[in-house]
Tab-separated table of C-alpha atoms in Angstrom:
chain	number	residue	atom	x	y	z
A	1	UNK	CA	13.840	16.690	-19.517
A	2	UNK	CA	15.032	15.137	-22.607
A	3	UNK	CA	13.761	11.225	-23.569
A	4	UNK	CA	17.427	10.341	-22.957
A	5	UNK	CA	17.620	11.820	-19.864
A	6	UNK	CA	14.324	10.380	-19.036
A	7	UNK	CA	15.350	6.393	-20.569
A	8	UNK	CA	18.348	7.104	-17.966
A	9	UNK	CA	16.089	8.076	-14.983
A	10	UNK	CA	13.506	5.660	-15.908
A	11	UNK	CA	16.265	2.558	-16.086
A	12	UNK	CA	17.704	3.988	-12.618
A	13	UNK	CA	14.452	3.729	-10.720
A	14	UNK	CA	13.482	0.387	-12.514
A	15	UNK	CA	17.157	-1.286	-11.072
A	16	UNK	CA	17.722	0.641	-7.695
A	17	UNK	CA	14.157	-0.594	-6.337
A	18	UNK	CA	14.919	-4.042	-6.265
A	19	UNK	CA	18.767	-3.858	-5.775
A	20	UNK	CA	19.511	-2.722	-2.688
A	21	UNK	CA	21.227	0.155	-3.235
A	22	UNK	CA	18.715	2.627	-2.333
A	23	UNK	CA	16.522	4.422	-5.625
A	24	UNK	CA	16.218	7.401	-3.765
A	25	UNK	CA	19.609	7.567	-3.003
A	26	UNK	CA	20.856	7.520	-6.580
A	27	UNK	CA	17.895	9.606	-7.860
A	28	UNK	CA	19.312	12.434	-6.216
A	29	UNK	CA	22.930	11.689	-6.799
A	30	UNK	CA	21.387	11.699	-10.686
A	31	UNK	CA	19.511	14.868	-9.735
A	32	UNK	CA	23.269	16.190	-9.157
A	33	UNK	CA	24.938	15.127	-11.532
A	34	UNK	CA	22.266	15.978	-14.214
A	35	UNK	CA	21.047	18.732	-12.733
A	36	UNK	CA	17.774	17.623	-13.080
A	37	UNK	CA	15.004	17.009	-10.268
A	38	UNK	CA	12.432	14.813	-11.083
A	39	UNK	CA	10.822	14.933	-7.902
A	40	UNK	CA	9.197	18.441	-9.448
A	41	UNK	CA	7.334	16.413	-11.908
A	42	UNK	CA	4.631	14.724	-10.430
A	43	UNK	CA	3.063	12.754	-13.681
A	44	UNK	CA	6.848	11.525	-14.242
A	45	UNK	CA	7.034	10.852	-10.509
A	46	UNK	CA	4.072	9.237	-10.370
A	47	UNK	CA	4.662	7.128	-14.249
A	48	UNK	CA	8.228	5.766	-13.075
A	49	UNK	CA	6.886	4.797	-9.172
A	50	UNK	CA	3.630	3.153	-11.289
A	51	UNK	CA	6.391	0.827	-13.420
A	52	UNK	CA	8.327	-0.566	-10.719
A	53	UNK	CA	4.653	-1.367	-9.096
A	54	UNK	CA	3.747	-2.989	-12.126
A	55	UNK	CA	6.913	-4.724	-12.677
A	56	UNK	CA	6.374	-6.514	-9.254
A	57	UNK	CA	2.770	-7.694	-9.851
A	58	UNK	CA	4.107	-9.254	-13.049
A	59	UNK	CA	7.078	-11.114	-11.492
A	60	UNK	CA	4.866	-11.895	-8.192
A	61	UNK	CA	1.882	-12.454	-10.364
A	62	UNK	CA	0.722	-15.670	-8.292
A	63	UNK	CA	1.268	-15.162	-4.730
A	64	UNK	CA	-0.616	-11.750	-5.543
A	65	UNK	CA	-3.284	-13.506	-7.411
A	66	UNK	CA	-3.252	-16.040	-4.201
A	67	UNK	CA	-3.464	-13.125	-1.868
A	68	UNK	CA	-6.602	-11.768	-3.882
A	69	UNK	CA	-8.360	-15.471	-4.284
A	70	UNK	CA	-7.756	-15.825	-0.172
A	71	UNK	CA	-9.001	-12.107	0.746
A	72	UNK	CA	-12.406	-12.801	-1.337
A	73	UNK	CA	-12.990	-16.352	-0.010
A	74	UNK	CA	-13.547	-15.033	3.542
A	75	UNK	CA	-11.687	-17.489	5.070
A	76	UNK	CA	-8.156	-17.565	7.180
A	77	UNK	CA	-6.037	-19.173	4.423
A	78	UNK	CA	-2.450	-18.877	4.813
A	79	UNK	CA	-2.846	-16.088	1.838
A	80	UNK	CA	-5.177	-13.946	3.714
A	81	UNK	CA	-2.647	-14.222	6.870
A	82	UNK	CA	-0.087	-13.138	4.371
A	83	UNK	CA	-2.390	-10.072	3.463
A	84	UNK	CA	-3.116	-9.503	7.041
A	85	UNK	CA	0.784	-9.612	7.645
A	86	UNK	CA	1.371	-6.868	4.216
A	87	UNK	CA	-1.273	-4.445	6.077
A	88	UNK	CA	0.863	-4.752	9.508
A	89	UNK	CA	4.141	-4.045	7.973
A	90	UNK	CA	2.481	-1.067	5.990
A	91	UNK	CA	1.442	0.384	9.509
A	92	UNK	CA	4.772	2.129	10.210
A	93	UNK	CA	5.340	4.041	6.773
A	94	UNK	CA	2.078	5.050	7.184
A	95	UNK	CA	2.549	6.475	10.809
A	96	UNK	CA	5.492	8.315	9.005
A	97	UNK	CA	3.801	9.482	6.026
A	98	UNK	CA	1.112	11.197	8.240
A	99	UNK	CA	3.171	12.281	10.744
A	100	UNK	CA	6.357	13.505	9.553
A	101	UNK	CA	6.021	13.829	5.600
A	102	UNK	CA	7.390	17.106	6.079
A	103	UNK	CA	10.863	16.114	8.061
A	104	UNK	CA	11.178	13.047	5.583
A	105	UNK	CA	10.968	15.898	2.254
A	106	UNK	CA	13.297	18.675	4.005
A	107	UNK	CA	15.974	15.450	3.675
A	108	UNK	CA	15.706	15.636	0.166
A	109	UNK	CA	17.350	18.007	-2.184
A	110	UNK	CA	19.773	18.997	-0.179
A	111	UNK	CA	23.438	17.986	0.735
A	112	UNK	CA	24.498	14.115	-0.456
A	113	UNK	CA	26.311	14.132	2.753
A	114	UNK	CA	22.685	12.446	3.898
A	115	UNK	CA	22.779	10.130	1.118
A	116	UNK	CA	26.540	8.760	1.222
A	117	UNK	CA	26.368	7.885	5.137
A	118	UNK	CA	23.008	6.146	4.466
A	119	UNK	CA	24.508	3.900	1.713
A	120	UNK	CA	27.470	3.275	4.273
A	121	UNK	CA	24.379	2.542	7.066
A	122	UNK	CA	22.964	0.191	4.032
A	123	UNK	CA	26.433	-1.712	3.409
A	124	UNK	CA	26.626	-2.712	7.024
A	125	UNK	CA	23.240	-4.074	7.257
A	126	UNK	CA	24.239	-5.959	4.461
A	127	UNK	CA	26.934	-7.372	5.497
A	128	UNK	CA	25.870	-8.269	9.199
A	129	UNK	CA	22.653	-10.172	7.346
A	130	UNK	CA	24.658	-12.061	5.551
A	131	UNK	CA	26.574	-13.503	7.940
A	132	UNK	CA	23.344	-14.074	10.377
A	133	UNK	CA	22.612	-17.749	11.197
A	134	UNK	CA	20.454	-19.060	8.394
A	135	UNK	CA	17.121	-20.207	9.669
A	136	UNK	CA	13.727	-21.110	7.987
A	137	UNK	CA	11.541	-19.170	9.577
A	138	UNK	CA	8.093	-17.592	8.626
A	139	UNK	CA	6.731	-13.768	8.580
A	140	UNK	CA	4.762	-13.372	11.925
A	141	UNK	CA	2.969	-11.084	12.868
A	142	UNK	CA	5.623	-9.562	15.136
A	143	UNK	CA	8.180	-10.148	12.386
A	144	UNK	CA	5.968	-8.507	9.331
A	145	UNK	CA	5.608	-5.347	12.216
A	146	UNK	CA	9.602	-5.052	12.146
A	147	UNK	CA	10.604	-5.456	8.986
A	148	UNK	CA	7.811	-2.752	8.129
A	149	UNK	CA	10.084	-0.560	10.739
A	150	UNK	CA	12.945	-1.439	8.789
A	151	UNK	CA	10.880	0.155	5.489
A	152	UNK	CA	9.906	3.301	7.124
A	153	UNK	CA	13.229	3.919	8.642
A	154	UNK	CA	14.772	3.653	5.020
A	155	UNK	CA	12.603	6.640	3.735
A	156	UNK	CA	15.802	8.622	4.066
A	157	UNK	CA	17.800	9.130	0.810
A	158	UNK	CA	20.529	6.364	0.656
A	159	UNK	CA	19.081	3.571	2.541
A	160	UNK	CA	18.219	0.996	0.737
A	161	UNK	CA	14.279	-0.331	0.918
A	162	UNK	CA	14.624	-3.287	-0.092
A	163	UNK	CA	18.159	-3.709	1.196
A	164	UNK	CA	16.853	-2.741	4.696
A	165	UNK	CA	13.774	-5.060	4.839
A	166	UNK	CA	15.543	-8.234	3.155
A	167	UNK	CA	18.641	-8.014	6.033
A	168	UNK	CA	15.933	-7.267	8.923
A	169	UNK	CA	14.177	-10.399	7.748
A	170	UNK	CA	17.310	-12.090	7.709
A	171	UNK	CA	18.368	-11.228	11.026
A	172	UNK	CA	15.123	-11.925	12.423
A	173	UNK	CA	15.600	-15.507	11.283
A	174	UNK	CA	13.169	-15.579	8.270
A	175	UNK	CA	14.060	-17.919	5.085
A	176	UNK	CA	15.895	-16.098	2.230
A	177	UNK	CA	13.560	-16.553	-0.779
A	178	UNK	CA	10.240	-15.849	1.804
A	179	UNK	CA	11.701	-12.672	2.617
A	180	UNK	CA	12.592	-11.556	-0.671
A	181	UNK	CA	9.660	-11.573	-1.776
A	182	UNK	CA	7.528	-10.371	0.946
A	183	UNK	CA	9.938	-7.183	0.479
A	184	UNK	CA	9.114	-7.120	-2.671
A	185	UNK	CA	4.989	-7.374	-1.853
A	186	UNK	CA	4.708	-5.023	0.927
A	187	UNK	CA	6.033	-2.064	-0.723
A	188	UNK	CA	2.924	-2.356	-3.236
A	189	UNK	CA	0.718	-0.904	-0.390
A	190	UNK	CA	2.776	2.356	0.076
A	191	UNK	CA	3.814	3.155	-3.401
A	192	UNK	CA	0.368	2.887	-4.383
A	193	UNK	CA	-1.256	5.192	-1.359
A	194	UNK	CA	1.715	7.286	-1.939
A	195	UNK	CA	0.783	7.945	-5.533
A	196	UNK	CA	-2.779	8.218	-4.948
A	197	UNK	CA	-2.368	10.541	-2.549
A	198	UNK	CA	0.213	13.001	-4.551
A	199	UNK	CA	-2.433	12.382	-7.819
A	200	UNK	CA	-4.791	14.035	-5.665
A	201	UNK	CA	-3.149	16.989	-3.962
A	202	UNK	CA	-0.838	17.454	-7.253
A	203	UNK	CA	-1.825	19.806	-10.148
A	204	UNK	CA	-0.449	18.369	-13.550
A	205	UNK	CA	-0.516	21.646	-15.307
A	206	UNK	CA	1.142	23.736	-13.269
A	207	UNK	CA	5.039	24.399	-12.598
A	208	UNK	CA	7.654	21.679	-14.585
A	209	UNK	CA	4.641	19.689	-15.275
A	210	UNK	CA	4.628	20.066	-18.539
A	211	UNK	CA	6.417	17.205	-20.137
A	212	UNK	CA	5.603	15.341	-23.507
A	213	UNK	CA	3.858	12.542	-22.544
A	214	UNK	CA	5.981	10.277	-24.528
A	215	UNK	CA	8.968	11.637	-22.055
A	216	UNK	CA	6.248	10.056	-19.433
A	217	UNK	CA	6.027	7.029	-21.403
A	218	UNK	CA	9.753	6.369	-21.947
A	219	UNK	CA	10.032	6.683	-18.218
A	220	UNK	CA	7.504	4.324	-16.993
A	221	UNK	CA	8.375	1.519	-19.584
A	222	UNK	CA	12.480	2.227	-18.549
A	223	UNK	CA	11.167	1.905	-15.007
A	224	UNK	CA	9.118	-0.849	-15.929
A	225	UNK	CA	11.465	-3.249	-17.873
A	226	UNK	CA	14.477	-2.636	-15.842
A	227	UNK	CA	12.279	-3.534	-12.359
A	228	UNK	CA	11.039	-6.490	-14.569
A	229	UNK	CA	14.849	-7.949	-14.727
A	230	UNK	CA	16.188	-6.549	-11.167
A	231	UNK	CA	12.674	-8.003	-9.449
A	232	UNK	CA	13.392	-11.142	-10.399
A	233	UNK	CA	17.556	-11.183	-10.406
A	234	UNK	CA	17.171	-10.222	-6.811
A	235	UNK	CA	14.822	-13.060	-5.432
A	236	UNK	CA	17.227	-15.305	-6.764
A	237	UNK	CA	20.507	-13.419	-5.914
A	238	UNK	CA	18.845	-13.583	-1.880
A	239	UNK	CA	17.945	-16.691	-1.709
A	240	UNK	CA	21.965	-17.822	-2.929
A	241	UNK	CA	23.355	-15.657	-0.540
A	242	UNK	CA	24.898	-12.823	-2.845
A	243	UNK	CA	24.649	-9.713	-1.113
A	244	UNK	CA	28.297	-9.137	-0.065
A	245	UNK	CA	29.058	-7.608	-3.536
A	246	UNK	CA	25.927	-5.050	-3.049
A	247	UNK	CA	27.421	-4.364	0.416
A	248	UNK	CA	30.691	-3.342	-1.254
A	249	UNK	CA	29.342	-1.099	-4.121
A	250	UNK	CA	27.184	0.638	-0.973
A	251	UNK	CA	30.363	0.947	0.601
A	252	UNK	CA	32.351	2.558	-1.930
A	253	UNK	CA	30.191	5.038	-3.439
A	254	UNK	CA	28.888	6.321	0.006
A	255	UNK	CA	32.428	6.422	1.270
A	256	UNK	CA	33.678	9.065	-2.101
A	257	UNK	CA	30.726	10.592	-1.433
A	258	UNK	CA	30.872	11.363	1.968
A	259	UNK	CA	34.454	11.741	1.773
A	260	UNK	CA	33.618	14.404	-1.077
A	261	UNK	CA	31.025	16.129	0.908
A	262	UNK	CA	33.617	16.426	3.842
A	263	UNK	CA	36.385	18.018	2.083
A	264	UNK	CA	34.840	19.653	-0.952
């Protein structure tokens, strides 16, 4: 992998995050197109997945600060039932993680024929949130549980994270900016146990892992920088209703593709 190739990668896992129009998704469409599979790589993996964490603790610096000040105090703040609510909505990723890692993997590297009917999947849930009665509501319990359904169903390539768990909390009634950026928080918790856990079962010095480090570098601050600007375009682009335009792109480029997986 070339620094160029990695800048590219690094800038399309930094964006596709935040927007929703699935990272995983266009990783493998880049994986494609490139020929390149970056997935084999685990200290790139794990360097690009650690900049789009970063970038969010730096745009969501206080609530996660208020989060950490409500935890320690001991008390039920409305931070600490904000934590409480992060660690419910984590539940189901992690029930699929243990469970059916192996299922969720087999869908990757394969056919884009996966991928382009997923980013159709992500274009209607777009859509249909957008035109859901606004209300004002907050996370409960109950709501924080479903949205974090919504995340663990969009662990298949081509749906959309943050696309899936912004127009659940939509649906369910929640306001626009609150569930922007609880998106936004709760997918600190599995990104973080994710890498953790592949740091520990992963051997750096076998295989393709055997990158420059400054490859690793360019990554993670591409990642980093370009989930810096899409973190923060995307709170605002929710909470003034813009998500039609995301709904179309999903549209289009899952339709060529599945169209091009059909007759190709």
């Amino acid at each position: 992998m070339s620094h160029i190739e990695a800048l590219l990668l690094g800038i399309l896992q930094g964006l596709t995050e935040f927007l929703p129009v699935s990272s995983s998704g266009h990783l493998e469409i880049a994986n494609h197109l490139l020929g390149i599979n970056a997935e084999t790589n685990l200290a790139f993996t794990t360097a690009v997945h650690a900049g789009t964490v970063f970038s969010t603790i730096v745009v969501l610096r206080r609530e996660i600060w208020g989060i950490i000040k409500g935890v320690v105090s001991f008390k039920m703040t409305p931070e600490t039932q904000l934590f409480l609510r992060l660690l419910v909505s984590a539940v189901p990723i992690l029930i699929v993680g243990l469970l059916l890692k192996d299922q969720v993997e087999a869908l990757f590297g394969g056919s884009l024929l996966v991928v382009g009917l997923m980013l159709i999947l992500t274009a209607i849930l777009l859509t249909v949130s957008h035109y859901a009665p606004q209300q004002n509501k907050d996370v409960s319990i109950l709501r924080a549980l479903i949205i974090g359904i919504g995340q663990a169903l969009a662990v298949m390539p081509g749906l959309s994270r943050s696309g899936t768990t912004i127009s659940t909390g939509l649906m369910l009634g929640v306001k626009r900016e609150n569930v922007a950026k609880f998106s936004f928080l709760m997918v600190i918790i599995p990104i973080v146990g994710a890498t953790f856990l592949e740091v520990l079962n992963g051997d750096f010095g076998s295989g393709d892992n055997s990158l420059p480090w400054s490859v690793v570098a360019v990554g993670f601050f591409s990642a980093f920088l370009s989930g810096l600007l899409a973190c923060k375009a995307m709170i605002r682009l929710v909470s003034r209703s813009h998500m039609l335009w995301f709904a179309l792109y999903c549209l289009v480029v899952g339709g060529a593709i599945t169209i091009y997986n059909l007759i190709g």
